[in-house]
Tab-separated table of C-alpha atoms in Angstrom:
chain	number	residue	atom	x	y	z
H	170	MET	CA	-68.443	41.485	-7.086
H	171	GLU	CA	-72.166	41.004	-5.472
H	172	THR	CA	-73.225	44.027	-3.435
H	173	PRO	CA	-73.878	43.389	0.128
H	174	SER	CA	-77.307	42.929	1.060
H	175	LYS	CA	-78.670	45.891	3.064
H	176	VAL	CA	-80.806	43.255	5.056
H	177	PRO	CA	-78.491	40.246	5.626
H	178	ALA	CA	-80.730	38.639	8.079
H	179	ALA	CA	-83.657	38.493	5.401
H	180	ASP	CA	-81.101	37.215	2.734
H	181	GLN	CA	-79.652	34.590	4.916
H	182	THR	CA	-83.452	33.463	5.834
H	183	LEU	CA	-84.273	33.335	2.006
H	184	ALA	CA	-81.005	31.494	1.247
H	185	ILE	CA	-81.850	28.786	3.801
H	186	LEU	CA	-85.226	28.423	2.671
H	187	SER	CA	-83.991	28.128	-0.939
H	188	HIS	CA	-81.341	25.481	0.195
H	189	LEU	CA	-84.046	23.471	2.177
H	190	ALA	CA	-86.197	23.252	-0.882
H	191	ALA	CA	-83.594	22.139	-3.221
H	192	GLN	CA	-82.832	19.052	-0.902
H	193	ARG	CA	-84.073	15.509	-1.026
H	194	GLY	CA	-84.871	15.707	2.562
H	195	PRO	CA	-84.299	17.194	5.999
H	196	VAL	CA	-80.619	18.211	6.720
H	197	PRO	CA	-78.374	19.151	9.667
H	198	ALA	CA	-77.903	22.772	10.470
H	199	ALA	CA	-74.365	22.467	10.362
H	200	THR	CA	-74.522	21.161	6.654
H	201	ILE	CA	-76.793	24.437	5.942
H	202	ALA	CA	-74.148	26.724	7.576
H	203	GLN	CA	-71.306	24.987	5.511
H	204	ALA	CA	-73.156	25.246	2.195
H	205	LEU	CA	-74.128	28.665	2.619
H	206	GLY	CA	-71.077	30.017	4.462
H	207	VAL	CA	-73.032	31.465	7.354
H	208	PRO	CA	-71.967	31.191	10.788
H	209	ARG	CA	-73.438	28.194	12.502
H	210	SER	CA	-74.879	30.245	15.334
H	211	THR	CA	-76.565	32.614	12.867
H	212	VAL	CA	-78.205	29.425	11.063
H	213	TYR	CA	-79.482	27.996	14.450
H	214	HIS	CA	-80.969	31.399	15.495
H	215	LEU	CA	-82.706	31.814	12.008
H	216	LEU	CA	-84.182	28.231	11.966
H	217	ALA	CA	-85.424	28.724	15.567
H	218	VAL	CA	-87.385	31.849	14.006
H	219	MET	CA	-88.495	30.067	10.947
H	220	ALA	CA	-89.585	26.889	13.131
H	221	GLU	CA	-91.678	29.117	15.306
H	222	ARG	CA	-93.584	30.635	12.247
H	223	GLY	CA	-93.955	27.171	10.646
H	224	PHE	CA	-91.592	27.613	7.626
H	225	VAL	CA	-89.245	24.913	8.731
H	226	VAL	CA	-89.718	21.857	11.158
H	227	HIS	CA	-87.172	20.648	13.341
H	228	LEU	CA	-86.642	16.894	13.774
H	229	PRO	CA	-85.002	16.447	17.157
H	230	GLU	CA	-84.302	12.602	16.919
H	231	GLU	CA	-82.474	13.117	13.574
H	232	ARG	CA	-81.070	16.531	14.569
H	233	ARG	CA	-82.235	17.874	11.117
H	234	TYR	CA	-84.320	20.585	9.789
H	235	GLY	CA	-86.957	20.515	6.718
H	236	LEU	CA	-89.483	22.813	5.101
H	237	GLY	CA	-92.598	23.247	7.166
H	238	VAL	CA	-96.206	23.764	6.674
H	239	ALA	CA	-95.952	27.512	6.043
H	240	ALA	CA	-93.619	26.882	3.081
H	241	PHE	CA	-95.942	24.427	1.659
H	242	GLU	CA	-98.782	27.333	2.033
H	243	LEU	CA	-96.398	29.522	0.126
H	244	SER	CA	-95.963	27.239	-2.603
H	245	SER	CA	-99.954	26.465	-2.706
H	246	GLY	CA	-100.349	30.400	-2.798
H	247	PHE	CA	-97.812	30.345	-5.814
H	248	SER	CA	-100.228	27.687	-7.611
H	249	ARG	CA	-103.399	29.782	-6.786
H	250	GLN	CA	-101.973	33.028	-8.193
H	251	GLN	CA	-100.691	31.366	-11.416
H	252	PRO	CA	-97.608	33.678	-11.904
H	253	LEU	CA	-96.555	31.205	-14.743
H	254	ALA	CA	-99.741	31.868	-16.539
H	255	ARG	CA	-99.766	35.645	-15.842
H	256	LEU	CA	-96.150	36.324	-16.799
H	257	GLY	CA	-96.190	33.844	-19.793
H	258	ARG	CA	-99.771	34.942	-21.453
H	259	PRO	CA	-98.210	38.133	-23.057
H	260	LEU	CA	-95.004	36.505	-24.097
H	261	VAL	CA	-97.066	33.905	-25.903
H	262	ALA	CA	-99.456	36.349	-27.287
H	263	ALA	CA	-96.428	38.327	-28.760
H	264	LEU	CA	-95.107	35.270	-30.457
H	265	VAL	CA	-98.469	34.601	-32.132
H	266	ASP	CA	-98.601	38.308	-33.301
H	267	ARG	CA	-95.242	38.228	-34.864
H	268	LEU	CA	-95.467	34.565	-36.131
H	269	GLY	CA	-99.162	34.365	-37.212
H	270	GLU	CA	-99.060	30.885	-35.808
H	271	SER	CA	-100.647	29.501	-32.582
H	272	GLY	CA	-98.765	29.336	-29.332
H	273	HIS	CA	-99.112	27.747	-25.779
H	274	LEU	CA	-97.383	27.326	-22.393
H	275	ALA	CA	-97.578	24.080	-20.458
H	276	VAL	CA	-96.522	22.651	-17.125
H	277	LEU	CA	-95.194	18.967	-16.437
H	278	HIS	CA	-97.826	17.080	-14.306
H	279	GLY	CA	-96.683	13.481	-13.926
H	280	ARG	CA	-96.495	12.011	-17.486
H	281	ASP	CA	-98.814	14.707	-18.887
H	282	VAL	CA	-98.558	18.187	-20.008
H	283	LEU	CA	-101.040	20.621	-18.605
H	284	TYR	CA	-101.740	23.478	-20.727
H	285	LEU	CA	-101.944	27.060	-18.874
H	286	VAL	CA	-101.906	29.330	-21.988
H	287	GLU	CA	-103.355	29.002	-25.456
H	288	GLU	CA	-103.239	31.809	-27.949
H	289	ARG	CA	-104.926	30.999	-31.155
H	290	ALA	CA	-103.459	32.646	-34.320
H	291	PRO	CA	-106.211	34.162	-36.672
H	292	ARG	CA	-107.285	31.972	-39.433
H	293	ARG	CA	-105.391	28.908	-37.797
H	294	PRO	CA	-107.177	25.515	-37.283
H	295	SER	CA	-108.413	24.868	-33.812
H	296	LEU	CA	-106.103	22.897	-31.492
H	297	VAL	CA	-106.432	20.111	-28.819
H	298	THR	CA	-104.080	22.258	-26.683
H	299	ASP	CA	-106.416	24.300	-24.753
H	300	VAL	CA	-106.315	25.488	-21.519
H	301	GLY	CA	-106.624	22.804	-18.850
H	302	VAL	CA	-106.144	19.986	-21.457
H	303	ARG	CA	-103.717	17.225	-20.615
H	304	LEU	CA	-101.778	15.230	-23.229
H	305	PRO	CA	-99.254	12.555	-22.875
H	306	ALA	CA	-95.799	14.472	-22.597
H	307	HIS	CA	-93.748	12.337	-24.666
H	308	LEU	CA	-95.647	13.001	-27.663
H	309	THR	CA	-95.851	16.855	-27.490
H	310	ALA	CA	-93.104	19.662	-27.982
H	311	THR	CA	-93.731	21.216	-24.587
H	312	GLY	CA	-93.319	17.749	-22.732
H	313	ARG	CA	-90.300	16.854	-24.622
H	314	ALA	CA	-88.486	20.143	-23.701
H	315	MET	CA	-89.335	19.686	-20.092
H	316	LEU	CA	-88.661	15.841	-19.855
H	317	ALA	CA	-85.237	16.503	-21.523
H	318	GLU	CA	-84.210	18.554	-18.373
H	319	LEU	CA	-85.170	15.936	-15.714
H	320	PRO	CA	-82.554	13.689	-13.984
H	321	PRO	CA	-82.463	10.210	-15.445
H	322	ALA	CA	-83.738	8.751	-12.021
H	323	GLN	CA	-86.596	10.993	-12.121
H	324	LEU	CA	-87.333	10.610	-15.961
H	325	ARG	CA	-86.956	6.518	-15.369
H	326	ALA	CA	-89.521	6.782	-12.540
H	327	LEU	CA	-92.053	8.303	-14.598
H	328	TYR	CA	-91.641	5.650	-17.479
H	329	PRO	CA	-90.709	2.410	-15.777
H	330	ASP	CA	-92.221	0.157	-18.494
H	331	ARG	CA	-94.043	0.314	-22.109
H	332	ALA	CA	-97.464	0.634	-20.255
H	333	ALA	CA	-96.283	4.141	-19.080
H	334	PHE	CA	-96.575	5.424	-22.772
H	335	ALA	CA	-99.960	6.380	-23.129
H	336	SER	CA	-101.812	6.658	-26.460
H	337	ARG	CA	-102.706	9.867	-27.866
H	338	HIS	CA	-106.053	8.430	-29.404
H	339	PRO	CA	-107.935	5.942	-27.007
H	340	SER	CA	-109.349	4.164	-29.892
H	341	SER	CA	-106.157	3.044	-31.041
H	342	GLU	CA	-102.818	1.824	-29.236
H	343	ALA	CA	-100.699	1.857	-32.379
H	344	ASP	CA	-98.651	4.913	-31.521
H	345	ALA	CA	-98.248	3.700	-27.963
H	346	ALA	CA	-97.046	0.329	-28.813
H	347	ASP	CA	-94.269	2.027	-31.006
H	348	TRP	CA	-92.547	3.727	-27.670
H	349	SER	CA	-90.367	2.447	-25.266
H	350	TYR	CA	-87.558	3.869	-22.612
H	351	GLY	CA	-85.009	3.433	-25.142
H	352	ARG	CA	-86.776	5.308	-27.728
H	353	LEU	CA	-87.632	8.311	-25.270
H	354	LYS	CA	-84.055	8.599	-24.355
H	355	ARG	CA	-82.941	8.929	-27.778
H	356	VAL	CA	-85.654	11.484	-28.595
H	357	LEU	CA	-84.567	13.462	-25.398
H	358	ALA	CA	-80.962	13.262	-26.496
H	359	GLU	CA	-81.727	14.840	-29.502
H	360	VAL	CA	-83.676	17.645	-27.655
H	361	ARG	CA	-80.612	18.383	-25.401
H	362	THR	CA	-78.170	18.584	-28.382
H	363	ARG	CA	-80.419	21.223	-30.297
H	364	GLY	CA	-81.776	22.932	-27.232
H	365	TRP	CA	-85.332	22.943	-28.424
H	366	ALA	CA	-88.094	20.069	-28.847
H	367	ALA	CA	-89.743	19.135	-31.958
H	368	GLU	CA	-93.313	17.371	-32.545
H	369	ASP	CA	-94.458	16.490	-36.267
H	370	GLY	CA	-98.100	15.289	-36.405
H	371	GLU	CA	-97.855	13.138	-33.503
H	372	VAL	CA	-100.475	15.280	-31.753
H	373	THR	CA	-102.576	16.417	-34.674
H	374	PRO	CA	-101.920	15.188	-38.340
H	375	GLY	CA	-100.727	17.937	-40.530
H	376	LEU	CA	-99.311	20.403	-37.730
H	377	ALA	CA	-95.844	20.585	-36.049
H	378	SER	CA	-94.601	22.327	-33.051
H	379	ALA	CA	-91.513	23.501	-31.523
H	380	GLY	CA	-91.060	24.048	-27.915
H	381	ALA	CA	-88.331	25.162	-25.491
H	382	PRO	CA	-88.048	24.731	-21.543
H	383	VAL	CA	-88.418	27.455	-18.932
H	384	ILE	CA	-85.709	26.782	-16.290
H	385	ASP	CA	-86.286	28.152	-12.936
H	386	HIS	CA	-83.707	29.187	-10.399
H	387	LEU	CA	-83.153	25.611	-9.047
H	388	GLY	CA	-82.445	24.334	-12.953
H	389	TRP	CA	-85.814	22.614	-12.733
H	390	PRO	CA	-88.225	22.772	-16.016
H	391	ALA	CA	-90.778	25.099	-14.519
H	392	ALA	CA	-92.684	25.100	-17.931
H	393	ALA	CA	-92.517	25.133	-21.607
H	394	ILE	CA	-93.418	27.331	-24.732
H	395	ALA	CA	-94.257	25.934	-27.902
H	396	VAL	CA	-95.645	27.327	-31.351
H	397	THR	CA	-97.668	24.978	-33.484
H	398	PHE	CA	-97.661	25.550	-37.504
H	399	PRO	CA	-98.386	23.517	-40.706
H	400	ASP	CA	-96.043	20.500	-40.904
H	401	ASP	CA	-95.325	21.732	-44.587
H	402	ALA	CA	-94.197	25.119	-43.679
H	403	GLU	CA	-91.096	26.567	-45.207
H	404	LEU	CA	-87.807	26.362	-43.730
H	405	GLU	CA	-87.666	30.151	-42.954
H	406	LEU	CA	-90.712	29.917	-40.812
H	407	ARG	CA	-89.490	26.948	-38.845
H	408	ASP	CA	-86.275	28.697	-38.227
H	409	ARG	CA	-88.258	31.759	-36.998
H	410	VAL	CA	-90.433	29.708	-34.733
H	411	VAL	CA	-87.439	28.052	-33.127
H	412	ALA	CA	-85.612	31.488	-32.587
H	413	GLU	CA	-88.912	33.143	-31.190
H	414	VAL	CA	-89.759	30.187	-28.784
H	415	LEU	CA	-86.253	30.028	-27.327
H	416	ASP	CA	-86.200	33.645	-26.934
H	417	ALA	CA	-89.724	33.806	-25.135
H	418	ALA	CA	-88.851	30.755	-22.925
H	419	SER	CA	-85.589	32.565	-21.902
H	420	THR	CA	-87.452	35.711	-21.147
H	421	LEU	CA	-90.017	33.939	-18.932
H	422	ALA	CA	-87.207	32.060	-17.005
H	423	ARG	CA	-85.706	35.364	-15.988
H	424	ARG	CA	-89.031	36.778	-15.244
H	425	ILE	CA	-89.482	33.948	-12.563
H	426	GLY	CA	-85.871	34.408	-11.249
H	427	GLY	CA	-84.433	31.369	-13.134
H	428	GLY	CA	-82.587	30.966	-16.498
H	429	ARG	CA	-79.457	28.952	-17.306
């Protein structure tokens, strides 16, 4: 049984904002009240206050409410403060210490992954996955881990045709030519079955990676954590990498208020 909130109005306000953030567009107040089990009069009162402060916007012609500019500013503040990087860096560093292999954390940005954290293991080769670097998501373990969590319609919108599959090496289109939406779906189906993503020599020859998604409170892949190791590593090391990466991703998900 849930413990009753000591500040019900604050709890209901946050519930309304979270509900609006999960919708595809503005919704009627009555729909919000029904979804949250909050009296309609209370919902209208809270929406009026949030509209005054800019956190929601009222569309009178449609009789609907959506998120306002102040809510967007919160999201911009979240990006500026880089909580994912701050919370994820010690977890990735601990992975590197335990495994002796390099680790990283990335987010999905369109069809690319953007690396936010990179921790290099001693005496390991330099990687292309440095902070601020972008790589095609379909070729990386972090990218595949996140793409596997997207709704089919969203995935299809990202990859409408073969031209969407960028090459890892600009001087050669051979690897891009081998990709199609059908192949991507098969790869991601394997990721969902295993619960983690693999990449073997597709980013850097001789190196492989294992990655796992960090799921937020809306069930969305907020980020992914991966570890890179020699592609001829013994099975024991591979198994350890997978277990450690899954645990680190799960821990980060809990720290940002998500998780499965």
